[in-house]
Coordinates of C-alpha atoms (C1' of nucleotides) in Angstrom, one line a residue:
Chain D
M253 CA -24.6 33.3 -12.7
N254 CA -25.1 29.6 -12.3
Q255 CA -23.6 27.2 -9.8
E256 CA -20.5 25.3 -10.9
D257 CA -21.4 22.5 -13.2
T258 CA -20.7 19.1 -11.6
S259 CA -19.5 17.6 -14.9
Q260 CA -18.5 20.3 -17.4
A261 CA -20.6 19.0 -20.2
T262 CA -23.7 20.7 -21.4
R263 CA -26.5 20.0 -19.0
I264 CA -30.2 20.2 -19.5
Q265 CA -31.6 22.3 -16.6
V266 CA -35.1 20.9 -16.4
I267 CA -34.0 17.3 -16.4
D268 CA -31.5 17.9 -13.7
R269 CA -34.2 19.7 -11.7
A270 CA -36.7 16.9 -12.3
A271 CA -34.1 14.4 -11.1
S272 CA -33.4 16.2 -8.0
L273 CA -37.1 16.5 -7.3
L274 CA -37.4 12.7 -7.7
D275 CA -34.5 12.2 -5.3
A276 CA -36.1 14.6 -2.8
I277 CA -39.3 12.7 -2.9
A278 CA -37.5 9.4 -2.5
R279 CA -35.7 10.7 0.5
Y280 CA -39.0 10.8 2.4
P281 CA -40.8 7.7 3.4
D282 CA -44.2 9.5 3.2
P283 CA -45.7 11.7 0.6
V284 CA -44.1 15.2 0.7
S285 CA -45.5 18.7 0.3
L286 CA -44.6 21.1 -2.5
K287 CA -43.2 23.5 0.0
I288 CA -40.7 21.0 1.3
L289 CA -39.7 19.8 -2.1
A290 CA -39.1 23.3 -3.3
A291 CA -37.0 24.0 -0.2
E292 CA -35.0 20.8 -0.5
T293 CA -34.2 21.3 -4.1
G294 CA -33.7 25.1 -3.9
L295 CA -36.3 25.6 -6.6
N296 CA -38.8 28.3 -6.9
V297 CA -42.2 26.9 -5.7
S298 CA -43.9 27.6 -9.0
T299 CA -41.1 26.0 -10.9
A300 CA -41.2 23.0 -8.7
H301 CA -44.9 22.8 -9.1
R302 CA -44.7 23.0 -12.9
I303 CA -42.0 20.3 -13.1
L304 CA -43.9 18.1 -10.8
A305 CA -47.0 18.5 -12.8
S306 CA -45.1 17.3 -15.9
L307 CA -43.7 14.4 -14.0
I308 CA -47.2 13.5 -12.9
Q309 CA -48.4 13.6 -16.5
N310 CA -45.7 11.1 -17.3
R311 CA -46.5 9.0 -14.3
F312 CA -43.1 9.4 -12.7
V313 CA -44.8 11.0 -9.7
E314 CA -48.2 10.8 -8.1
K315 CA -50.1 13.3 -6.0
D316 CA -52.5 12.4 -3.3
A317 CA -55.6 14.1 -2.1
A318 CA -53.7 16.4 0.2
S319 CA -51.4 17.5 -2.7
H320 CA -48.5 15.6 -1.3
Y321 CA -46.2 14.0 -3.8
R322 CA -44.8 10.5 -4.0
L323 CA -43.0 8.4 -6.6
G324 CA -45.1 7.0 -9.5
L325 CA -45.4 3.6 -10.9
R326 CA -43.7 4.3 -14.1
L327 CA -40.4 4.1 -12.2
L328 CA -41.2 0.6 -11.1
Q329 CA -42.2 -0.3 -14.6
L330 CA -38.9 1.0 -16.0
G331 CA -36.8 -0.1 -13.1
V332 CA -37.6 -3.8 -13.5
R333 CA -36.7 -3.7 -17.2
L334 CA -33.1 -2.8 -16.8
H335 CA -31.1 -4.3 -19.5
G336 CA -29.8 -7.8 -19.0
N337 CA -29.8 -7.4 -15.2
V338 CA -33.4 -8.4 -15.3
D339 CA -32.3 -11.9 -16.4
V340 CA -29.6 -12.2 -13.7
R341 CA -32.1 -11.1 -11.1
A342 CA -34.8 -13.5 -12.2
I343 CA -32.4 -16.4 -12.5
A344 CA -30.6 -15.6 -9.3
R345 CA -33.6 -15.3 -7.0
P346 CA -34.3 -19.0 -6.4
I347 CA -30.6 -19.6 -5.8
M348 CA -30.4 -16.7 -3.4
E349 CA -33.4 -17.9 -1.5
D350 CA -31.9 -21.3 -1.2
L351 CA -28.7 -19.9 0.2
R352 CA -30.6 -17.7 2.6
D353 CA -32.5 -20.7 3.9
R354 CA -29.3 -22.7 4.2
F355 CA -27.4 -19.9 6.1
G356 CA -30.2 -18.1 7.7
E357 CA -28.6 -14.8 6.7
S358 CA -29.1 -12.1 4.1
V359 CA -27.9 -12.9 0.6
N360 CA -27.3 -10.0 -1.9
L361 CA -26.8 -9.7 -5.6
T362 CA -24.7 -6.7 -6.7
I363 CA -23.4 -5.3 -9.9
R364 CA -20.7 -2.8 -10.6
E365 CA -21.5 0.7 -11.6
G366 CA -18.5 3.1 -11.8
D367 CA -16.6 2.9 -8.6
S368 CA -19.4 1.3 -6.7
V369 CA -21.3 -1.9 -6.3
V370 CA -25.1 -1.5 -6.5
Y371 CA -27.5 -3.9 -4.8
I372 CA -29.9 -5.2 -7.3
E373 CA -31.6 -8.1 -5.5
K374 CA -31.7 -9.5 -2.0
A375 CA -33.1 -12.4 0.0
T376 CA -33.4 -11.7 3.7
P377 CA -34.1 -14.3 6.4
N378 CA -36.9 -14.1 8.9
R379 CA -34.6 -13.5 11.9
M380 CA -35.0 -10.5 14.1
I381 CA -31.5 -9.4 13.5
H382 CA -30.1 -9.6 10.1
V383 CA -28.1 -7.4 7.7
Q384 CA -30.4 -5.2 5.6
Q385 CA -29.3 -3.7 2.3
L386 CA -31.7 -1.5 0.4
I387 CA -32.0 -2.4 -3.3
G388 CA -30.4 0.4 -5.3
A389 CA -28.0 1.3 -2.5
R390 CA -24.3 1.7 -3.3
A391 CA -21.0 1.0 -1.6
P392 CA -17.5 1.7 -2.8
L393 CA -15.6 -1.3 -4.4
H394 CA -12.8 -1.4 -1.9
V395 CA -14.9 -2.0 1.2
T396 CA -17.0 -4.9 0.0
A397 CA -16.2 -8.5 -0.7
V398 CA -17.6 -8.5 -4.2
G399 CA -16.1 -5.1 -5.0
K400 CA -12.6 -6.4 -4.2
L401 CA -13.1 -9.3 -6.5
M402 CA -14.3 -7.0 -9.2
L403 CA -11.2 -4.9 -8.7
G404 CA -9.0 -8.0 -8.8
A405 CA -10.6 -9.0 -12.0
A406 CA -10.1 -5.6 -13.5
G407 CA -6.3 -5.9 -13.0
E408 CA -3.6 -4.1 -11.1
D409 CA -3.6 -1.0 -13.3
A410 CA -7.3 -0.5 -12.8
I411 CA -6.8 -0.9 -9.0
R412 CA -4.2 1.9 -9.1
A413 CA -6.5 4.1 -11.1
Y414 CA -9.3 3.4 -8.7
A415 CA -7.2 4.2 -5.7
Q416 CA -6.1 7.4 -7.3
R417 CA -9.6 8.5 -8.1
T418 CA -11.2 7.7 -4.8
N419 CA -8.3 7.9 -2.3
L420 CA -9.6 4.8 -0.6
P421 CA -11.6 6.4 2.1
A422 CA -11.9 4.5 5.4
Y423 CA -15.3 3.3 6.5
T424 CA -14.2 1.5 9.6
R425 CA -10.9 0.9 11.2
N426 CA -10.6 -2.4 9.2
T427 CA -11.0 -0.7 5.7
I428 CA -8.1 -1.3 3.5
T429 CA -6.7 2.1 2.8
T430 CA -3.3 1.5 1.2
L431 CA -2.7 0.7 -2.4
P432 CA -0.3 -2.2 -1.9
G433 CA -2.7 -3.7 0.7
L434 CA -5.6 -3.4 -1.7
I435 CA -3.6 -4.9 -4.6
A436 CA -2.5 -7.8 -2.5
E437 CA -6.0 -8.4 -1.1
C438 CA -7.8 -8.2 -4.5
G439 CA -5.3 -10.5 -6.2
Q440 CA -5.5 -13.1 -3.5
A441 CA -9.3 -13.0 -3.4
L442 CA -9.5 -13.4 -7.1
A443 CA -7.1 -16.3 -7.1
R444 CA -8.9 -18.3 -4.5
G445 CA -12.3 -17.5 -6.0
Y446 CA -13.9 -15.7 -3.1
A447 CA -13.4 -12.6 -1.0
L448 CA -14.2 -11.7 2.6
D449 CA -15.2 -8.5 4.1
N450 CA -14.1 -8.4 7.7
E451 CA -16.1 -5.4 9.1
E452 CA -14.5 -3.2 6.4
A453 CA -17.7 -1.4 5.4
E454 CA -19.4 -1.4 8.7
M455 CA -18.4 -2.6 12.1
D456 CA -20.0 -5.9 13.2
V457 CA -20.9 -6.9 9.6
G458 CA -19.0 -9.6 7.8
C459 CA -19.5 -10.8 4.2
I460 CA -18.4 -13.5 1.9
G461 CA -18.6 -12.8 -1.8
V462 CA -18.1 -14.5 -5.2
L463 CA -18.2 -13.4 -8.8
I464 CA -20.8 -14.3 -11.4
H465 CA -19.8 -14.5 -15.0
D466 CA -22.0 -14.3 -18.0
G467 CA -21.9 -16.1 -21.4
T468 CA -19.2 -13.9 -22.8
G469 CA -16.9 -14.6 -19.8
N470 CA -17.3 -11.1 -18.4
V471 CA -18.0 -10.4 -14.8
S472 CA -21.7 -9.6 -14.7
A473 CA -22.5 -9.5 -11.0
G474 CA -21.5 -10.6 -7.5
L475 CA -23.2 -12.8 -5.0
S476 CA -22.6 -12.4 -1.3
V477 CA -23.8 -13.3 2.2
S478 CA -23.8 -10.7 4.9
A479 CA -24.1 -11.5 8.6
P480 CA -23.3 -10.1 12.0
I481 CA -19.6 -11.0 12.2
A482 CA -20.1 -13.4 15.1
R483 CA -22.5 -15.5 13.1
R484 CA -20.5 -15.7 9.9
R485 CA -19.1 -19.1 9.1
L486 CA -16.3 -19.8 6.7
E487 CA -17.9 -23.2 6.0
W488 CA -20.3 -21.2 3.8
V489 CA -17.6 -20.5 1.3
E490 CA -18.1 -23.9 -0.5
D491 CA -21.8 -23.5 -0.8
L492 CA -21.5 -20.0 -2.0
M493 CA -18.9 -20.8 -4.6
E494 CA -21.0 -23.7 -5.8
A495 CA -24.1 -21.4 -6.1
G496 CA -21.9 -18.9 -8.0
R497 CA -20.8 -21.5 -10.4
T498 CA -24.4 -22.7 -10.9
L499 CA -25.6 -19.2 -11.5
S500 CA -22.8 -18.4 -13.9
A501 CA -23.5 -21.6 -15.8
Q502 CA -27.1 -20.7 -16.1
L503 CA -26.0 -17.4 -17.7
G504 CA -24.0 -19.4 -20.2
Y505 CA -20.6 -19.3 -18.7
S506 CA -18.3 -22.2 -19.3
V507 CA -15.3 -22.6 -17.1
Q508 CA -13.0 -24.1 -19.7
A509 CA -11.5 -20.7 -20.6
V510 CA -9.5 -20.7 -17.3
F511 CA -7.2 -23.6 -18.5
Chain E
M1223 CA -47.6 24.5 -35.1
N1224 CA -47.4 21.7 -32.5
Q1225 CA -49.2 18.4 -32.3
E1226 CA -52.4 18.2 -30.3
D1227 CA -51.7 18.2 -26.6
T1228 CA -52.8 14.9 -25.2
S1229 CA -54.0 16.4 -22.0
Q1230 CA -54.6 20.1 -22.4
A1231 CA -52.6 21.2 -19.4
T1232 CA -49.3 22.9 -19.7
R1233 CA -46.7 20.3 -20.6
I1234 CA -42.9 20.5 -20.3
Q1235 CA -41.5 19.5 -23.6
V1236 CA -38.1 18.2 -22.5
I1237 CA -39.6 16.0 -19.8
D1238 CA -42.2 14.5 -22.2
R1239 CA -39.4 13.8 -24.7
A1240 CA -37.1 12.3 -22.0
A1241 CA -40.0 10.1 -20.9
S1242 CA -40.6 8.9 -24.4
L1243 CA -36.9 8.1 -24.9
L1244 CA -36.9 6.1 -21.7
D1245 CA -39.9 4.2 -23.0
A1246 CA -38.3 3.6 -26.3
I1247 CA -35.2 2.2 -24.7
A1248 CA -37.4 0.0 -22.4
R1249 CA -39.2 -1.4 -25.5
Y1250 CA -36.0 -3.1 -26.6
P1251 CA -34.5 -6.0 -24.8
D1252 CA -30.9 -5.0 -25.9
P1253 CA -29.1 -1.7 -25.9
V1254 CA -30.3 0.6 -28.7
S1255 CA -28.6 3.0 -31.0
L1256 CA -29.2 6.7 -31.1
K1257 CA -30.5 6.4 -34.7
I1258 CA -33.2 4.1 -33.7
L1259 CA -34.2 6.0 -30.6
A1260 CA -34.4 9.2 -32.6
A1261 CA -36.6 7.5 -35.2
E1262 CA -38.8 5.8 -32.6
T1263 CA -39.5 9.0 -30.8
G1264 CA -39.6 11.3 -33.8
L1265 CA -37.0 13.5 -32.4
N1266 CA -34.2 15.2 -34.2
V1267 CA -31.0 13.1 -33.6
S1268 CA -29.1 16.0 -32.1
T1269 CA -32.0 16.7 -29.7
A1270 CA -32.3 13.0 -28.8
H1271 CA -28.5 12.9 -28.3
R1272 CA -28.6 15.9 -26.0
I1273 CA -31.4 14.7 -23.9
L1274 CA -29.9 11.2 -23.6
A1275 CA -26.6 12.8 -22.5
S1276 CA -28.5 14.6 -19.7
L1277 CA -30.3 11.4 -18.7
I1278 CA -26.9 9.7 -18.5
Q1279 CA -25.5 12.4 -16.3
N1280 CA -28.5 11.7 -14.1
R1281 CA -28.0 8.0 -14.2
F1282 CA -31.3 7.3 -15.7
V1283 CA -29.6 5.9 -18.8
E1284 CA -26.3 4.2 -19.5
K1285 CA -24.3 4.0 -22.7
D1286 CA -22.1 1.1 -23.6
A1287 CA -18.9 1.0 -25.5
A1288 CA -20.7 0.9 -28.9
S1289 CA -22.7 4.0 -28.0
H1290 CA -25.9 2.0 -27.5
Y1291 CA -28.3 3.1 -24.8
R1292 CA -29.9 1.2 -22.0
L1293 CA -31.8 2.0 -18.9
G1294 CA -29.8 3.1 -15.9
L1295 CA -29.7 2.1 -12.3
R1296 CA -31.2 5.2 -10.9
L1297 CA -34.6 3.9 -12.1
L1298 CA -34.2 0.7 -10.1
Q1299 CA -33.1 2.8 -7.1
L1300 CA -36.2 5.0 -7.3
G1301 CA -38.5 2.2 -8.4
V1302 CA -38.0 0.2 -5.3
R1303 CA -38.7 3.1 -3.1
L1304 CA -42.3 3.6 -4.2
H1305 CA -44.3 4.9 -1.3
G1306 CA -46.2 2.5 0.7
N1307 CA -46.3 -0.2 -1.9
V1308 CA -42.9 -1.0 -0.8
D1309 CA -44.3 -2.3 2.4
V1310 CA -47.0 -4.3 0.8
R1311 CA -44.5 -5.9 -1.5
A1312 CA -42.1 -6.8 1.2
I1313 CA -44.7 -8.2 3.5
A1314 CA -46.5 -10.0 0.7
R1315 CA -43.6 -11.8 -0.7
P1316 CA -43.3 -14.7 1.8
I1317 CA -47.0 -15.2 1.7
M1318 CA -47.0 -15.2 -2.1
E1319 CA -44.2 -17.7 -2.2
D1320 CA -46.0 -20.0 0.1
L1321 CA -49.1 -19.9 -2.1
R1322 CA -47.1 -20.5 -5.1
D1323 CA -45.5 -23.6 -3.6
R1324 CA -48.9 -24.8 -2.4
F1325 CA -50.6 -24.4 -5.8
G1326 CA -47.7 -24.7 -8.1
E1327 CA -48.9 -21.7 -10.0
S1328 CA -48.1 -18.0 -10.5
V1329 CA -49.2 -15.7 -7.7
N1330 CA -49.5 -12.0 -8.4
L1331 CA -49.8 -8.8 -6.4
T1332 CA -51.6 -5.9 -8.1
I1333 CA -52.7 -2.4 -7.2
R1334 CA -55.1 -0.2 -8.9
E1335 CA -53.9 2.8 -10.9
G1336 CA -56.6 4.7 -12.8
D1337 CA -58.7 2.2 -14.8
S1338 CA -56.1 -0.5 -14.7
V1339 CA -54.5 -2.9 -12.3
V1340 CA -50.7 -2.9 -12.3
Y1341 CA -48.6 -5.9 -11.3
I1342 CA -46.2 -4.9 -8.6
E1343 CA -44.9 -8.3 -7.4
K1344 CA -45.1 -11.9 -8.5
A1345 CA -44.0 -15.4 -7.5
T1346 CA -43.7 -17.8 -10.3
P1347 CA -43.4 -21.6 -10.0
N1348 CA -40.6 -23.7 -11.5
R1349 CA -42.9 -25.4 -13.9
M1350 CA -42.3 -25.3 -17.6
I1351 CA -45.7 -23.9 -18.3
H1352 CA -47.0 -21.2 -16.1
V1353 CA -48.6 -17.8 -16.4
Q1354 CA -46.1 -15.0 -16.7
Q1355 CA -47.0 -11.4 -15.8
L1356 CA -44.4 -8.7 -16.2
I1357 CA -44.0 -6.4 -13.2
G1358 CA -45.3 -3.0 -14.2
A1359 CA -47.6 -4.5 -16.8
R1360 CA -51.2 -3.3 -16.7
A1361 CA -54.7 -4.7 -17.5
P1362 CA -58.1 -3.1 -17.5
L1363 CA -60.2 -3.6 -14.3
H1364 CA -63.1 -5.4 -15.9
V1365 CA -61.1 -8.3 -17.3
T1366 CA -59.3 -9.3 -14.2
A1367 CA -60.4 -11.0 -11.0
V1368 CA -58.9 -8.4 -8.7
G1369 CA -60.0 -5.6 -10.9
K1370 CA -63.6 -6.7 -10.6
L1371 CA -63.4 -6.8 -6.9
M1372 CA -61.9 -3.3 -6.9
L1373 CA -64.8 -2.1 -9.1
G1374 CA -67.3 -3.8 -6.7
A1375 CA -65.6 -2.1 -3.7
A1376 CA -65.8 1.2 -5.5
G1377 CA -69.6 1.0 -5.8
E1378 CA -72.2 0.9 -8.6
D1379 CA -71.8 4.5 -9.6
A1380 CA -68.1 4.1 -10.0
I1381 CA -68.7 1.0 -12.2
R1382 CA -71.1 3.0 -14.3
A1383 CA -68.6 5.7 -14.8
Y1384 CA -65.9 3.2 -15.6
A1385 CA -68.0 1.6 -18.2
Q1386 CA -68.8 4.9 -19.7
R1387 CA -65.1 5.9 -19.9
T1388 CA -63.7 2.6 -21.2
N1389 CA -66.7 1.2 -23.1
L1390 CA -65.7 -2.2 -21.7
P1391 CA -63.6 -3.5 -24.6
A1392 CA -63.6 -7.3 -25.1
Y1393 CA -60.3 -9.2 -24.7
T1394 CA -61.7 -12.6 -25.3
R1395 CA -65.2 -14.0 -26.0
N1396 CA -65.6 -14.4 -22.3
T1397 CA -65.0 -10.8 -21.4
I1398 CA -67.9 -9.1 -19.6
T1399 CA -69.0 -6.3 -22.0
T1400 CA -72.3 -5.2 -20.6
L1401 CA -72.9 -2.8 -17.8
P1402 CA -75.6 -4.9 -16.0
G1403 CA -73.5 -8.0 -16.4
L1404 CA -70.5 -6.2 -14.9
I1405 CA -72.4 -4.7 -12.0
A1406 CA -73.9 -8.1 -11.1
E1407 CA -70.5 -9.8 -11.4
C1408 CA -68.6 -7.2 -9.3
G1409 CA -71.3 -7.1 -6.6
Q1410 CA -71.4 -10.9 -6.3
A1411 CA -67.6 -11.2 -6.2
L1412 CA -67.3 -8.5 -3.5
A1413 CA -70.1 -10.2 -1.4
R1414 CA -68.5 -13.6 -1.4
G1415 CA -65.0 -12.2 -0.9
Y1416 CA -63.3 -13.5 -4.1
A1417 CA -63.5 -13.2 -7.8
L1418 CA -62.9 -15.5 -10.7
D1419 CA -61.5 -14.6 -14.1
N1420 CA -62.7 -17.3 -16.5
E1421 CA -60.6 -16.7 -19.6
E1422 CA -61.8 -13.1 -19.6
A1423 CA -58.4 -11.5 -20.2
E1424 CA -56.8 -14.2 -22.2
M1425 CA -58.0 -17.5 -23.5
D1426 CA -56.8 -20.5 -21.5
V1427 CA -55.9 -18.4 -18.5
G1428 CA -58.0 -18.5 -15.4
C1429 CA -57.5 -16.6 -12.1
I1430 CA -58.8 -16.3 -8.6
G1431 CA -58.4 -13.0 -6.8
V1432 CA -59.0 -11.5 -3.4
L1433 CA -58.6 -8.0 -2.0
I1434 CA -56.0 -6.7 0.4
H1435 CA -57.0 -4.0 2.9
D1436 CA -54.7 -1.7 4.8
G1437 CA -54.8 -0.2 8.2
T1438 CA -57.3 2.5 7.3
G1439 CA -59.7 0.0 5.8
N1440 CA -59.0 1.0 2.2
V1441 CA -58.4 -1.4 -0.6
S1442 CA -54.7 -1.3 -1.0
A1443 CA -53.9 -4.2 -3.4
G1444 CA -55.1 -7.5 -4.8
L1445 CA -53.7 -11.0 -4.5
S1446 CA -54.4 -13.5 -7.3
V1447 CA -53.4 -16.9 -8.7
S1448 CA -53.2 -17.4 -12.4
A1449 CA -53.1 -20.8 -14.0
P1450 CA -53.9 -22.5 -17.3
I1451 CA -57.6 -22.9 -17.0
A1452 CA -57.5 -26.7 -16.9
R1453 CA -55.3 -26.7 -13.9
R1454 CA -57.2 -24.1 -11.9
R1455 CA -58.9 -25.5 -8.8
L1456 CA -61.7 -23.8 -6.9
E1457 CA -60.4 -25.5 -3.7
W1458 CA -57.7 -22.8 -3.7
V1459 CA -60.2 -20.2 -2.8
E1460 CA -60.0 -20.9 0.9
D1461 CA -56.3 -20.8 1.0
L1462 CA -56.2 -17.6 -1.0
M1463 CA -58.8 -15.9 1.1
E1464 CA -56.9 -16.9 4.2
A1465 CA -53.7 -15.5 2.8
G1466 CA -55.5 -12.3 1.9
R1467 CA -56.8 -12.0 5.5
T1468 CA -53.3 -12.6 6.9
L1469 CA -51.7 -10.0 4.6
S1470 CA -54.4 -7.5 5.4
A1471 CA -54.0 -8.1 9.1
Q1472 CA -50.2 -7.6 8.7
L1473 CA -51.0 -4.2 7.2
G1474 CA -53.1 -3.3 10.2
Y1475 CA -56.5 -4.1 8.9
S1476 CA -59.0 -5.4 11.5
V1477 CA -62.2 -7.0 10.2
Q1478 CA -64.5 -5.8 12.9
A1479 CA -65.6 -2.8 10.8
V1480 CA -67.7 -5.1 8.6
F1481 CA -70.3 -5.8 11.3
Chain P
dC419 C1' -64.4 35.3 10.7
dA420 C1' -59.9 37.0 10.0
dT421 C1' -55.2 35.6 9.3
dA422 C1' -51.7 32.8 8.1
dT423 C1' -49.9 29.2 5.2
dG424 C1' -49.6 26.6 1.3
dT425 C1' -51.0 25.6 -3.6
dT426 C1' -52.2 26.7 -8.3
dT427 C1' -52.4 29.9 -12.2
dT428 C1' -51.0 33.7 -15.0
dC429 C1' -48.0 36.2 -18.0
dA430 C1' -44.1 39.1 -19.7
dT431 C1' -39.4 38.1 -20.2
dA432 C1' -34.9 36.1 -20.5
dA433 C1' -32.7 32.2 -20.6
dT434 C1' -33.0 27.7 -22.4
dA435 C1' -33.4 24.0 -25.3
dC436 C1' -33.7 23.6 -30.3
dG437 C1' -32.0 21.6 -34.7
dA438 C1' -29.5 22.4 -39.2
dA439 C1' -25.2 21.8 -40.4
dA440 C1' -20.4 20.9 -39.7
dA441 C1' -17.0 17.9 -37.6
dT442 C1' -15.6 13.8 -36.0
dA443 C1' -15.5 8.7 -35.4
dC444 C1' -16.4 4.2 -37.1
dG445 C1' -16.7 0.5 -40.3
dT446 C1' -16.5 -1.7 -44.6
dC447 C1' -15.4 -2.8 -49.0
dG448 C1' -12.8 -2.1 -53.3
Chain N
dC615 C1' -4.6 1.1 -47.2
dG616 C1' -7.5 4.6 -48.6
dA617 C1' -12.0 6.3 -49.8
dC618 C1' -16.7 6.2 -49.2
dG619 C1' -21.0 5.5 -46.5
dT620 C1' -23.0 5.6 -42.1
dA621 C1' -23.6 6.9 -37.3
dT622 C1' -22.3 9.8 -33.5
dT623 C1' -21.0 14.1 -31.4
dT624 C1' -20.3 19.1 -31.3
dT625 C1' -21.2 23.9 -32.6
dC626 C1' -23.9 27.9 -32.6
dG627 C1' -27.4 31.5 -34.0
dT628 C1' -32.2 31.7 -33.0
dA629 C1' -37.0 31.1 -31.6
dT630 C1' -39.2 28.6 -28.5
dT631 C1' -39.6 27.3 -24.1
dA632 C1' -39.2 27.2 -19.3
dT633 C1' -38.8 30.7 -15.8
dG634 C1' -40.3 33.0 -11.4
dA635 C1' -42.7 37.2 -9.4
dA636 C1' -46.9 38.1 -8.3
dA637 C1' -51.8 37.4 -8.1
dA638 C1' -55.6 34.3 -7.3
dC639 C1' -57.2 30.6 -5.0
dA640 C1' -57.6 26.9 -1.3
dT641 C1' -57.1 25.2 3.2
dA642 C1' -55.9 25.2 7.8
dT643 C1' -55.6 27.9 12.5
dG644 C1' -56.6 30.6 16.3

DNA sequence: CATATGTTTTCATAATACGAAAATACGTCG
DNA sequence: CGACGTATTTTCGTATTATGAAAACATATG
């Protein structure tokens, strides 16, 4: 009598519903009415109302004078406390700002989650035209510079498994969609220490990415510059790699292991 | 048979429990075991396990190889999309960084929530010793510079009600704990356009704060510098007020209304 | 003022989340 | 290596809990 369960495990209905309400609210830039939220989530109005009331009590949601709902501050409070990443972000910020000023382009910090990279921090320049990435946004590994490095670091078997799972969907006509092509690209990128994204995620956008390692030697994040393809300069590679080394060092990474 | 309900309204058990699990996880800097989480929240292990599994499916929580739990990226994703405040933060950041460089001290952006101010953005200097405020942290209105301005802007009746509700708890020996004292202080602060905090929240910490207004003329946030009291300079007041005016203007506030 | 539209509350009911206990996994020490 | 202690995960009958239809209430609209 229920819809197919996305992942077969035992789900908790209310939590799934609460999550979809939060998503629905997030989708709108302005506070949203109960009516709309109920419609968007397919919930009965009274159910939606009750769940929202509970979310309000827990400060995940706020309600304004007109009974319109918006996200609550508890989310911010929890969001900035994300394990470990909080350190990377704090440490990375000055470095990112420096790069942004040097290049005059957007600099992003990403981490891997599943088969995606997630943007966790950004520094954007004051130019009219620059590449904008929303914090929390995601992109598949094989269409981003940092993602390809992460795949390379994960090894050939992992790349095969990734390709199998995702089928390497194309985002632009430059997206790498063949397994041999991806393996070659990731390996090469890893070997030279940086990766390029030549309009593979979006036309007219080019990136350069490097990996960040933490104290235990694991890949903990990725640092990248994104620019309109015509403005991207390969001269940035050196600065970017240097910044990556600095950041990794500040996280306790020592390069010795390589030799 | 149940515990007293904190707020008499109809609560949803699972959501309350999920929220307290999230809080428990947030309390620890490192990933936490199920055992501990169950103990902290007073939940049955199997219940905690089930709820956590659901939170994981919804990406609010992650589980590492050792079955230890940490906060998930969905929180970040949602946290940065907070209505409206997202604008203030984005617009304020460069201004805050400028002030930080000018003063060499921590600059904070706060908003009011209930009887507290909540820190929503900060810019910290590179000095060894500086005042640290965690984003999402809270402080009562009457012990902070910005809070006193907000009280002043809310009017004398509101101050009375606030005093009644909170009883004006003392945080240091400088905290204002009398109603007449608070009314006088808030009124004066509002009139001159800035407020001081002279070690009222924490000994050795002094602040200067100003209000930020949005396009509709409402108080939307507060901007403040925090410094070790010995380093705080009243000369900063002008710069800070100017920054506040700039920020308010960028949010669409026009001063004309005052006259 | 009447009508329409949206929000909030109520309440009987069925479905849902509960938790004790069993099963499984993981270490650790003799 | 095997046996014991500890933590995690799964199972399953049951009672509690969340559900949603409908009624009451609030707010806009013509």
